[in-house]
CSV table of C-alpha atoms in Angstrom, one decimal:
chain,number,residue,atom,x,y,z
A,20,UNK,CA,-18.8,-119.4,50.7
A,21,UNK,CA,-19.5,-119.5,54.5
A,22,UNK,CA,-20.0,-116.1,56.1
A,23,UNK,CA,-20.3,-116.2,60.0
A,24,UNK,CA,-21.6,-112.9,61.6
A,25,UNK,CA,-21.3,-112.5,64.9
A,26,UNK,CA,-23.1,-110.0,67.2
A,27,UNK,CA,-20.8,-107.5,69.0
A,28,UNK,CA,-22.1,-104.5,70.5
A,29,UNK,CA,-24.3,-101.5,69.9
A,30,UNK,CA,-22.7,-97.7,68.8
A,31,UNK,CA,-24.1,-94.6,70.5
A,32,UNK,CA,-25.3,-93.8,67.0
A,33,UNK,CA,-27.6,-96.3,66.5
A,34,UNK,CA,-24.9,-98.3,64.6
A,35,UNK,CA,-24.6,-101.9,64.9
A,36,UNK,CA,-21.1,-103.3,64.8
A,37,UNK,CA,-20.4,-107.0,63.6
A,38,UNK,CA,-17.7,-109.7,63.1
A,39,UNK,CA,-18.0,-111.4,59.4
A,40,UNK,CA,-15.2,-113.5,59.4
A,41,UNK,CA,-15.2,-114.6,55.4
A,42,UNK,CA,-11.8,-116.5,54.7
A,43,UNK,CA,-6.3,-114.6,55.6
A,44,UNK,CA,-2.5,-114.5,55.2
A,45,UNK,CA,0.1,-111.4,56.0
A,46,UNK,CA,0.1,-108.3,54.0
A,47,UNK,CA,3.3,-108.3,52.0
A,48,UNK,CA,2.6,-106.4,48.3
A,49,UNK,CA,-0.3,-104.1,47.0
A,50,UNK,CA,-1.2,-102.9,43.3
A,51,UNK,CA,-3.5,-100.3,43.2
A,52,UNK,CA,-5.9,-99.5,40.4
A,53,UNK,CA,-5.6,-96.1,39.5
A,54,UNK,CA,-8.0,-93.9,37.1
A,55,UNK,CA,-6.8,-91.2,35.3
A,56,UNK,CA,-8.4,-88.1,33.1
A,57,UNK,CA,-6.9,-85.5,31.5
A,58,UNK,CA,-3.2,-86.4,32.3
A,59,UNK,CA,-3.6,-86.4,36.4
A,60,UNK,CA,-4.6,-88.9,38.8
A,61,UNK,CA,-7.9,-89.1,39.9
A,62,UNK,CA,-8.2,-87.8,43.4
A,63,UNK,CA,-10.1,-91.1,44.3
A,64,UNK,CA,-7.2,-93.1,43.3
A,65,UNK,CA,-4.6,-90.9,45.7
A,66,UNK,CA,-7.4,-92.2,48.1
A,67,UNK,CA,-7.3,-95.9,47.3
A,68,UNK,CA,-3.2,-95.2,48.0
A,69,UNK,CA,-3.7,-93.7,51.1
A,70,UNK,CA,-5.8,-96.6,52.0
A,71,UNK,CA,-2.6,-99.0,51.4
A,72,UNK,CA,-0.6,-97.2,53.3
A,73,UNK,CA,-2.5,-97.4,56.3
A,74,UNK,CA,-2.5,-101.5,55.3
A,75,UNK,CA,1.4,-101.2,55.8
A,76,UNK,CA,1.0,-99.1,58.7
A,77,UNK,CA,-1.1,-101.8,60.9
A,78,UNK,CA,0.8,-104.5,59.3
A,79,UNK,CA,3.8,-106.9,60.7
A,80,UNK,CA,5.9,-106.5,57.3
A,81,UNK,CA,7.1,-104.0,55.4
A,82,UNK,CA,4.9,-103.5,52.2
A,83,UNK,CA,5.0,-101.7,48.4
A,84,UNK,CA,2.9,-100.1,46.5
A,85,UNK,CA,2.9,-100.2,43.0
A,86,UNK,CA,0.0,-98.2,41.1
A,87,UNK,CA,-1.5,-99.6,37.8
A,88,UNK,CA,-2.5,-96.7,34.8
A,89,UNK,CA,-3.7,-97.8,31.5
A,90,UNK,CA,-4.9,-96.1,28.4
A,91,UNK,CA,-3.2,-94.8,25.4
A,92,UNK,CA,-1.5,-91.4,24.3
A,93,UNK,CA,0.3,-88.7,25.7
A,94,UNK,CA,-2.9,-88.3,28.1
A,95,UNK,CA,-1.2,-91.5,29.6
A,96,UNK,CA,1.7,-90.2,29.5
A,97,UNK,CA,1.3,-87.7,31.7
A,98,UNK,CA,-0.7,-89.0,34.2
A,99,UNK,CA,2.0,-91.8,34.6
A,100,UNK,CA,4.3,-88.5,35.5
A,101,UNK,CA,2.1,-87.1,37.7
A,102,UNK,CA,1.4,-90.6,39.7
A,103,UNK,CA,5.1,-90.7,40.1
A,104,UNK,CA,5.3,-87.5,42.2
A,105,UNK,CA,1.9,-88.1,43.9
A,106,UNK,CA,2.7,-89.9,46.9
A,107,UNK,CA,5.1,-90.6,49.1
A,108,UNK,CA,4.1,-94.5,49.7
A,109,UNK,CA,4.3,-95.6,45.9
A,110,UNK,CA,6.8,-97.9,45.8
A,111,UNK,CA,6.0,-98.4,41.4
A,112,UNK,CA,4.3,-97.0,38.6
A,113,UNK,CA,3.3,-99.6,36.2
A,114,UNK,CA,2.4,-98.7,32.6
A,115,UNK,CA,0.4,-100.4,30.2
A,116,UNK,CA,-0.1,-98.9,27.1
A,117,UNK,CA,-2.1,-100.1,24.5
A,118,UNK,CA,-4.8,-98.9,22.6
A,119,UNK,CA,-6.9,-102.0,23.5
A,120,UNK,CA,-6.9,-99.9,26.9
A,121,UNK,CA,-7.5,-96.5,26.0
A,122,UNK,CA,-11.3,-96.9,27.3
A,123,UNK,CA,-11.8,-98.0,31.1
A,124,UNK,CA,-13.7,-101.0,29.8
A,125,UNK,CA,-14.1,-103.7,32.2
A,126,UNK,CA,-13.5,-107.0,29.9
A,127,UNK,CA,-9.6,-105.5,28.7
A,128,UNK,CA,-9.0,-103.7,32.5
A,129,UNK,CA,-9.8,-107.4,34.4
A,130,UNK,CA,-8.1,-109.3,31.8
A,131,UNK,CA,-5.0,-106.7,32.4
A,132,UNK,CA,-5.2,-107.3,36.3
A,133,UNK,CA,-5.5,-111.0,36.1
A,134,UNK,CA,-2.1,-111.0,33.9
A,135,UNK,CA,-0.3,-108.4,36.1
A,136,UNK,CA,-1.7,-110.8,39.5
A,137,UNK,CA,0.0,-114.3,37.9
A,138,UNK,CA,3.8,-112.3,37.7
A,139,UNK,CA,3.6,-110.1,40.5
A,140,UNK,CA,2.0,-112.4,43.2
A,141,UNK,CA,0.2,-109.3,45.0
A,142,UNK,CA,-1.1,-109.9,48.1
A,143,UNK,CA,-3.8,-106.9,48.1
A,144,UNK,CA,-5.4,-105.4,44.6
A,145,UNK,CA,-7.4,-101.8,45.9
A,146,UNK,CA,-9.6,-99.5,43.9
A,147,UNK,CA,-11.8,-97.0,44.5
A,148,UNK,CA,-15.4,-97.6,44.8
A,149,UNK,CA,-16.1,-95.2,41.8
A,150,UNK,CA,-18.2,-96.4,39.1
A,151,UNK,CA,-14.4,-97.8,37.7
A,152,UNK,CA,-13.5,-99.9,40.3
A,153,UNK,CA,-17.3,-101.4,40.9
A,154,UNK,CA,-17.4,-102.2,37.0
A,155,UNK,CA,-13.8,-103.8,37.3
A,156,UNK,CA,-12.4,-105.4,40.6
A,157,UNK,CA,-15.7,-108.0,40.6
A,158,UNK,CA,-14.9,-109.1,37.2
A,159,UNK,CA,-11.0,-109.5,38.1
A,160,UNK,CA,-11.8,-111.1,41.7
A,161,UNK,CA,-13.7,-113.7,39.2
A,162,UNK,CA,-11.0,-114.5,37.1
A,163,UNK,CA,-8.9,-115.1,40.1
A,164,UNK,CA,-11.5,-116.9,42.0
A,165,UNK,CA,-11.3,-115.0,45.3
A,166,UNK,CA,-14.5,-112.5,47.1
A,167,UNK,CA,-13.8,-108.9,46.7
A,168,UNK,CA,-15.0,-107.0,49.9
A,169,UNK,CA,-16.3,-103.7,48.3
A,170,UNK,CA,-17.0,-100.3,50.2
A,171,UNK,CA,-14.3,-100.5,52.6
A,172,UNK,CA,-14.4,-97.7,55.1
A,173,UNK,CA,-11.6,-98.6,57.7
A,174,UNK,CA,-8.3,-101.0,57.7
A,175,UNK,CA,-8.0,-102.0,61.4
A,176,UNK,CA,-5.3,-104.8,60.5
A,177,UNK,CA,-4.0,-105.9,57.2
A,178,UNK,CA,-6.4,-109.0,56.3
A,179,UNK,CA,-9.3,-107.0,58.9
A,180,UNK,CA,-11.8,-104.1,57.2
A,181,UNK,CA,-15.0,-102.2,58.3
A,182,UNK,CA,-17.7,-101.7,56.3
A,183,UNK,CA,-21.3,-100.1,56.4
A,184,UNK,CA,-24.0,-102.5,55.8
A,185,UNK,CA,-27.9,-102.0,55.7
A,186,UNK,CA,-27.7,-98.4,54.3
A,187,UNK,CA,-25.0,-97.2,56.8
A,188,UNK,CA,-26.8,-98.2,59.9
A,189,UNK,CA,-24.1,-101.2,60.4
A,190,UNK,CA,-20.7,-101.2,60.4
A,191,UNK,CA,-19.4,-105.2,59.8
A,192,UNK,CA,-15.6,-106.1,60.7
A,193,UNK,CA,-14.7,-108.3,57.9
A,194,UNK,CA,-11.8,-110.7,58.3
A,195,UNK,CA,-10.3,-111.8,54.9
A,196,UNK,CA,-8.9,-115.6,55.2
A,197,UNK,CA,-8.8,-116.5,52.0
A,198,UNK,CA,-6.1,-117.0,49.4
A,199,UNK,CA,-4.1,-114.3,47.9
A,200,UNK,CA,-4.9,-111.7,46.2
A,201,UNK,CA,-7.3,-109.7,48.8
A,202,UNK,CA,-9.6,-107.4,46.8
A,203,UNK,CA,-11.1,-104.6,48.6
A,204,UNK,CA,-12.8,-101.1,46.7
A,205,UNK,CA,-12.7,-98.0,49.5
A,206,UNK,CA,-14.9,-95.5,49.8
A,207,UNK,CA,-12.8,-92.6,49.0
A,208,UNK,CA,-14.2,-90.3,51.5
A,209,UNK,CA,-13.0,-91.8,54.2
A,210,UNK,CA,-9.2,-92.2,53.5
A,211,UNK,CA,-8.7,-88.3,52.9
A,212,UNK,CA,-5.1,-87.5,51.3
A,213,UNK,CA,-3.3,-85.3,54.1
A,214,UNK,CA,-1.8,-82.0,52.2
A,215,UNK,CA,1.7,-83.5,53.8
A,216,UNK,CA,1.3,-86.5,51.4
A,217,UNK,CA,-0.3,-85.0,48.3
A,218,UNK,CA,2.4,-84.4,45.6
A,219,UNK,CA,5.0,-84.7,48.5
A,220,UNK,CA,8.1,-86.6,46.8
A,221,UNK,CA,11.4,-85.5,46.1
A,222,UNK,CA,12.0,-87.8,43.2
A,223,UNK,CA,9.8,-89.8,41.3
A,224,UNK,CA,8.8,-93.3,41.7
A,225,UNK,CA,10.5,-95.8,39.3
A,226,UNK,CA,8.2,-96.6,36.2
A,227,UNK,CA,8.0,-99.9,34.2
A,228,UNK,CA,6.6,-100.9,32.1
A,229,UNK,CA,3.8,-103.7,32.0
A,230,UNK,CA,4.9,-106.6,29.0
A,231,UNK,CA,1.5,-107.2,27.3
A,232,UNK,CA,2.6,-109.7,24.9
A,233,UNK,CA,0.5,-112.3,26.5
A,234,UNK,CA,-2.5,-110.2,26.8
A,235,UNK,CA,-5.3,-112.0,24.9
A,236,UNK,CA,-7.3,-110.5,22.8
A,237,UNK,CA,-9.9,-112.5,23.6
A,238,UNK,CA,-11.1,-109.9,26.6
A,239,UNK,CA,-11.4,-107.0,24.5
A,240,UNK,CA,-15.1,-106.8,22.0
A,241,UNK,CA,-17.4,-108.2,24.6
A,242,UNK,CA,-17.9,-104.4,25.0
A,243,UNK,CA,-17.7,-101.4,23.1
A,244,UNK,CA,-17.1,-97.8,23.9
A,245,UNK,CA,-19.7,-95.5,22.6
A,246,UNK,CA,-18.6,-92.1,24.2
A,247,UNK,CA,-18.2,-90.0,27.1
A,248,UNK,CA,-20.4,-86.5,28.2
A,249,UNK,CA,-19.8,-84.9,31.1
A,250,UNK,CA,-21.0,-81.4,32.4
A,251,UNK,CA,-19.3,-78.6,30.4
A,252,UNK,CA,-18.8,-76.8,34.3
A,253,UNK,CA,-16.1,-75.1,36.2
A,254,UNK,CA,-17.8,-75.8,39.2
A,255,UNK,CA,-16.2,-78.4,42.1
A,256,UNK,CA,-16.5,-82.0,41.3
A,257,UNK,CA,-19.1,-83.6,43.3
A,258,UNK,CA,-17.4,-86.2,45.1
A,259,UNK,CA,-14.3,-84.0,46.1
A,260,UNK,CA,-16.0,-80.5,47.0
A,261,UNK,CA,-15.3,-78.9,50.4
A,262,UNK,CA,-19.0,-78.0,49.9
A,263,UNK,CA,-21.9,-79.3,48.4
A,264,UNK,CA,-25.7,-77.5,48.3
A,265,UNK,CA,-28.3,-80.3,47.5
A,266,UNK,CA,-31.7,-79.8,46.9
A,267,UNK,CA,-34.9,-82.0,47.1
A,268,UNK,CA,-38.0,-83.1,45.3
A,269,UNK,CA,-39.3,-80.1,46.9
A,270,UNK,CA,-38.0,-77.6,44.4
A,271,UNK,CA,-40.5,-78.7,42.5
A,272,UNK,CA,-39.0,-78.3,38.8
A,273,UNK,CA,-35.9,-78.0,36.8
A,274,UNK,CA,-36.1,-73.8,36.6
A,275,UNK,CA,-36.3,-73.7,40.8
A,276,UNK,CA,-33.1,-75.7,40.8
A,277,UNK,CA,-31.3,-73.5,39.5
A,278,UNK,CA,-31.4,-71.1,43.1
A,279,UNK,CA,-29.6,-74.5,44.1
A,280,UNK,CA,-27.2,-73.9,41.1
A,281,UNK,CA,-26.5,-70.6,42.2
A,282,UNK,CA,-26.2,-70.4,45.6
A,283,UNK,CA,-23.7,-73.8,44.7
A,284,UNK,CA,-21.4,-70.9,42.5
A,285,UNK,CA,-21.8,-68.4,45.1
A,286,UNK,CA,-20.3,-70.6,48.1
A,287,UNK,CA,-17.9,-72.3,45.4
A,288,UNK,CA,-19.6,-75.6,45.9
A,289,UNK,CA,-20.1,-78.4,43.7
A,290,UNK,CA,-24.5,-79.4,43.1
A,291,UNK,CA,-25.7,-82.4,44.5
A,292,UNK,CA,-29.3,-83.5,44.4
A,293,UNK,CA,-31.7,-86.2,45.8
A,294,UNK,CA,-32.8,-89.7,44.0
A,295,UNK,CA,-36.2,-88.3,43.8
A,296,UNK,CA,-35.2,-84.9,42.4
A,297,UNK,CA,-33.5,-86.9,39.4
A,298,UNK,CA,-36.0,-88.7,38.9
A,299,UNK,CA,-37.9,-86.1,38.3
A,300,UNK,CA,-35.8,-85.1,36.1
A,301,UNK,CA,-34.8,-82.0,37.1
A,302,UNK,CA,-31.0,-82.6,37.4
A,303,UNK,CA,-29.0,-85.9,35.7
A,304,UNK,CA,-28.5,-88.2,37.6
A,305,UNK,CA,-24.4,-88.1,37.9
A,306,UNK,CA,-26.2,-85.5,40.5
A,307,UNK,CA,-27.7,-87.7,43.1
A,308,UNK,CA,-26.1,-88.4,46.1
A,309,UNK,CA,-27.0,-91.7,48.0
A,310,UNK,CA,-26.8,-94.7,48.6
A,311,UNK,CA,-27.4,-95.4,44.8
A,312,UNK,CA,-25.5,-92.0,43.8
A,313,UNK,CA,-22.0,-90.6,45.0
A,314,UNK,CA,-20.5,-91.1,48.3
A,315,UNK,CA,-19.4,-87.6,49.5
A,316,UNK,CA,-18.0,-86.0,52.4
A,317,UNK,CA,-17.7,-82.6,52.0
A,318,UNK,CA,-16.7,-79.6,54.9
A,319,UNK,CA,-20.5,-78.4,54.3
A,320,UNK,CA,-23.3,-80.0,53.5
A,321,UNK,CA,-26.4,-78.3,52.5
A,322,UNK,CA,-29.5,-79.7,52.0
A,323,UNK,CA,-32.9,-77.6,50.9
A,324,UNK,CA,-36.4,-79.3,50.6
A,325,UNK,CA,-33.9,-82.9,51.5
A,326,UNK,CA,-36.5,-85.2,53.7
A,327,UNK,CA,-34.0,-86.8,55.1
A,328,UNK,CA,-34.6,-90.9,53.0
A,329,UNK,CA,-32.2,-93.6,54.3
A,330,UNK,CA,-30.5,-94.2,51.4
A,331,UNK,CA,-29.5,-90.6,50.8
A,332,UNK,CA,-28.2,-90.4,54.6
A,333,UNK,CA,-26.1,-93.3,53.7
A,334,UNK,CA,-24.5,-90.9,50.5
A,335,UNK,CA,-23.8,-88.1,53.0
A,336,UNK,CA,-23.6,-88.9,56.8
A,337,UNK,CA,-19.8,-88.7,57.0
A,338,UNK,CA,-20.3,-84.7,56.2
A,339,UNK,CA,-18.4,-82.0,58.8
A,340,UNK,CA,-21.2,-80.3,59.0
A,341,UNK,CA,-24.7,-80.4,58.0
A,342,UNK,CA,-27.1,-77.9,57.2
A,343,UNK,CA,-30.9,-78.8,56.9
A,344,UNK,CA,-33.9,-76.8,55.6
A,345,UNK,CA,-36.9,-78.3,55.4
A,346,UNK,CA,-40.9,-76.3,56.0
A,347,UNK,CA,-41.4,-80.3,57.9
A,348,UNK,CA,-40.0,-79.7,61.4
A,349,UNK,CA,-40.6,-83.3,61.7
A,350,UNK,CA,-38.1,-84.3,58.7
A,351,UNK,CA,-35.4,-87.0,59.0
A,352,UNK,CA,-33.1,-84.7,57.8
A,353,UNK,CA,-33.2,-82.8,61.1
A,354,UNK,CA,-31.7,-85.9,63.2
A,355,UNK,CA,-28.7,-86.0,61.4
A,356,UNK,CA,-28.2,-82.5,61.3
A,357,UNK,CA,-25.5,-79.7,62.7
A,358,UNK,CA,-27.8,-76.8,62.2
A,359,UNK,CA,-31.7,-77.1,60.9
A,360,UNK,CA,-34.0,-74.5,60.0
A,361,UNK,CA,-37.8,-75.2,59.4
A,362,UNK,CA,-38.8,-72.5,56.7
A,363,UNK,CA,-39.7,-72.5,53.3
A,364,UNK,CA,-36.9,-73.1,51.0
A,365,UNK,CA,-38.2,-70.3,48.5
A,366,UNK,CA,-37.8,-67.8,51.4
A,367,UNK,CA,-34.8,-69.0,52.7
A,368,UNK,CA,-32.7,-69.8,49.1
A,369,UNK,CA,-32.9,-66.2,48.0
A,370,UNK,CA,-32.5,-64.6,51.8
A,371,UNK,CA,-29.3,-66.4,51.8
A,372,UNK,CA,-28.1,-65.3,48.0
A,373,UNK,CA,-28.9,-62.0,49.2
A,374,UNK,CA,-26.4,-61.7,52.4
A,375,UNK,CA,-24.1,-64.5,51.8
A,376,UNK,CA,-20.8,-62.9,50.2
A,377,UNK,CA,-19.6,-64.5,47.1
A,378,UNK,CA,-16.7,-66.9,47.4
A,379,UNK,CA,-13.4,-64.9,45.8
C-alpha cells in the first residue's frame, strides 16, 4: 500500500496537520458494530452511530444505518430493544443470535462481519475504538482485504477522516480511495451523543434478523473465553464520567491512592490513574489513562502528582477543563492545563476533601 503525506500547515497548538491520501467511492450504507452489557447499548457504540450520522450529513446521498448486536440470551434480547429506541439515525437493528457469539471473541465477531459485508454490500463498517473494536475490525478489514483507518477523530466528507498521529501532536486528513467496505474505529470522545438524540425515537427501528446458516464454524475455537472481572463499583465508568480525579506515581503506594478514590466518590467522579502508577501497581491497569490506556474526555479533569508524560496527554487533552497539581512548577502537566497549583498533593488532597461539599 502507497501512503502519500503531504505537508499542510501548522496549528496554533503546536499540532501539525497533514494530507494522507491512502486509496474512495460515495457514501451510500453503514453497519455499525455495536457492544452491549447487561441488556443496553454501550455508550461507545451510540458514539460510533453518532459518528455515521455525521458521514450522512457531509455526504451527497442519503445513507442508513443499520447497527449489528450479537451474543446470546435474553441479555441480547434486550439490548436489541434498547438499540431500537436509541437513536434517531438507525435505519436497522440486525440480530445475530447464536451461542457461538455469546462472547465478543474476535475469530466468530470477524467471521460474522465478513458474512453480513458479502449480502449487504455496505459501503462503511464503524466501531468504537474500545478494546472490542481494536480486537475485531483489523481482523474483519483482513478477511475483506481493505486498510481499516483506526482512531478517527473527525468526518470532514464521507471517504475524508482526521486523525491524531505521533501521540496527539498531529492531526492527518486521511482520504479513503479504496474499494468498498471503508473501515474506520472512532474515538468515542469526540462524537458526544447530544441529549436531543439519546433515546429520542418515537417508534422503534425495524429488527431482523441476521441468517447464520452459512456461518462457518471454522472461525470459532481459535480462541477461548476464560472469563470476565470487572470492578465490583458504583462509581462512574471511566471513559464516560463528567469527571475524572487521576493520580500519579507520586502517591507513592496503593494506601495513598485511596485519597484519589475518595475525593473521586466525593465529586461523583470515575478514578483514573497514570501508566507509571499501574505499573506500580497501585491501581489495575483498566485504570490508566493514555495513550496506551482509555481515551477520555471528561467536563473535569483532575490530575494530582500527574507530570504531565506525552502519552498520557494524548489519553486526556480533549478534557473541558483541566486541573493540575503538581510540588514541580516546572511539570508538563502545567502547559496543558486550565488551572495549576504547585503544592504538595498530601496538603492539598485532604484540604480539598475537607471544604469540597459532597456530590448529592
Amino acid at each position: 500500500m502507497t501512503v502519500v503525506m503531504n505537508f499542510l500547515k501548522r496549528s496554533p497548538f503546536n499540532k501539525y496537520r497533514f494530507l494522507s491520501v491512502i486509496s474512495s467511492s460515495r457514501c451510500a450504507s453503514t453497519l455499525v458494530l455495536g457492544e452491549h452489557e447487561n441488556g443496553h447499548m454501550k455508550q461507545s457504540s451510540l458514539s460510533a452511530i453518532e459518528a455515521a450520522s455525521r458521514a450522512i450529513g457531509v455526504g451527497e446521498e442519503e445513507n442508513s444505518i443499520s447497527v449489528l448486536l450479537a451474543g446470546s440470551g435474553e441479555s441480547l434480547q434486550k439490548a436489541v430493544s434498547h438499540a431500537a429506541m436509541s437513536h434517531p439515525s438507525i435505519s436497522q437493528v440486525l440480530v445475530a443470535d447464536s451461542d457461538k457469539l455469546a462472547h465478543p471473541l474476535a475469530e466468530p465477531w470477524a467471521a460474522l462481519v465478513h458474512l453480513i459485508q458479502q449480502s449487504g454490500g455496505y459501503s462503511h463498517i464503524i466501531a468504537a475504538s474500545s478494546s472490542f473494536g481494536k480486537n475485531v475490525l483489523p481482523r474483519a478489514a483482513s478477511l475483506l482485504d481493505v486498510s481499516p483507518i483506526t482512531d478517527v477523530i473527525d468526518i470532514s466528507g464521507p471517504k475524508l477522516f482526521v486523525r491524531p498521529i505521533y501521540a496527539g501532536n498531529a492531526l492527518c486528513t486521511v482520504r479513503y480511495t479504496g474499494v468498498n467496505p471503508c473501515m474506520l474505529t472512532i474515538r468515542s470522545t469526540s462524537f458526544p451523543v447530544s441529549l436531543n438524540s439519546a433515546d429520542s425515537r418515537s417508534e422503534a427501528a425495524p429488527i431482523s434478523q441476521v441468517d447464520l446458516s452459512t456461518f462457518s464454524e471454522d472461525s470459532v475455537g481459535k480462541s477461548r473465553y476464560v472469563n470476565h472481572t470487572s470492578q465490583d463499583t458504583e462509581r462512574a465508568d471511566l471513559g464516560s464520567a463528567r469527571v475524572v480525579i487521576t493520580g500519579g506515581r507520586a502517591l507513592k503506594s496503593a494506601e495513598n491512592f485511596q485519597l484519589i478514590e475518595k475525593l473521586a466518590a466525593k465529586l461523583g467522579g470515575a478514578v483514573g490513574a497514570t501508566r507509571a502508577a499501574v505499573d506500580a501497581g497501585f491501581v489495575p491497569n483498566e485504570l490508566q489513562v493514555g495513550q496506551t490506556g482509555k481515551i477520555v474526555a471528561p467536563e473535569l479533569y483532575m490530575a494530582f502528582g500527574v507530570s504531565g508524560a506525552i502519552q498520557h496527554l494524548a489519553g486526556m487533552r480533549d478534557s473541558k477543563v483541566i486541573v493540575a497539581v503538581n510540588k514541580d512548577a516546572d511539570a508538563p502537566i502545567f502547559q496543558v492545563a486550565d488551572y495549576g497549583l504547585v503544592a504538595d498533593i498530601f496538603e492539598a488532597i485532604p484540604e480539598l476533601l475537607e471544604k469540597l461539599p459532597s456530590k448529592k
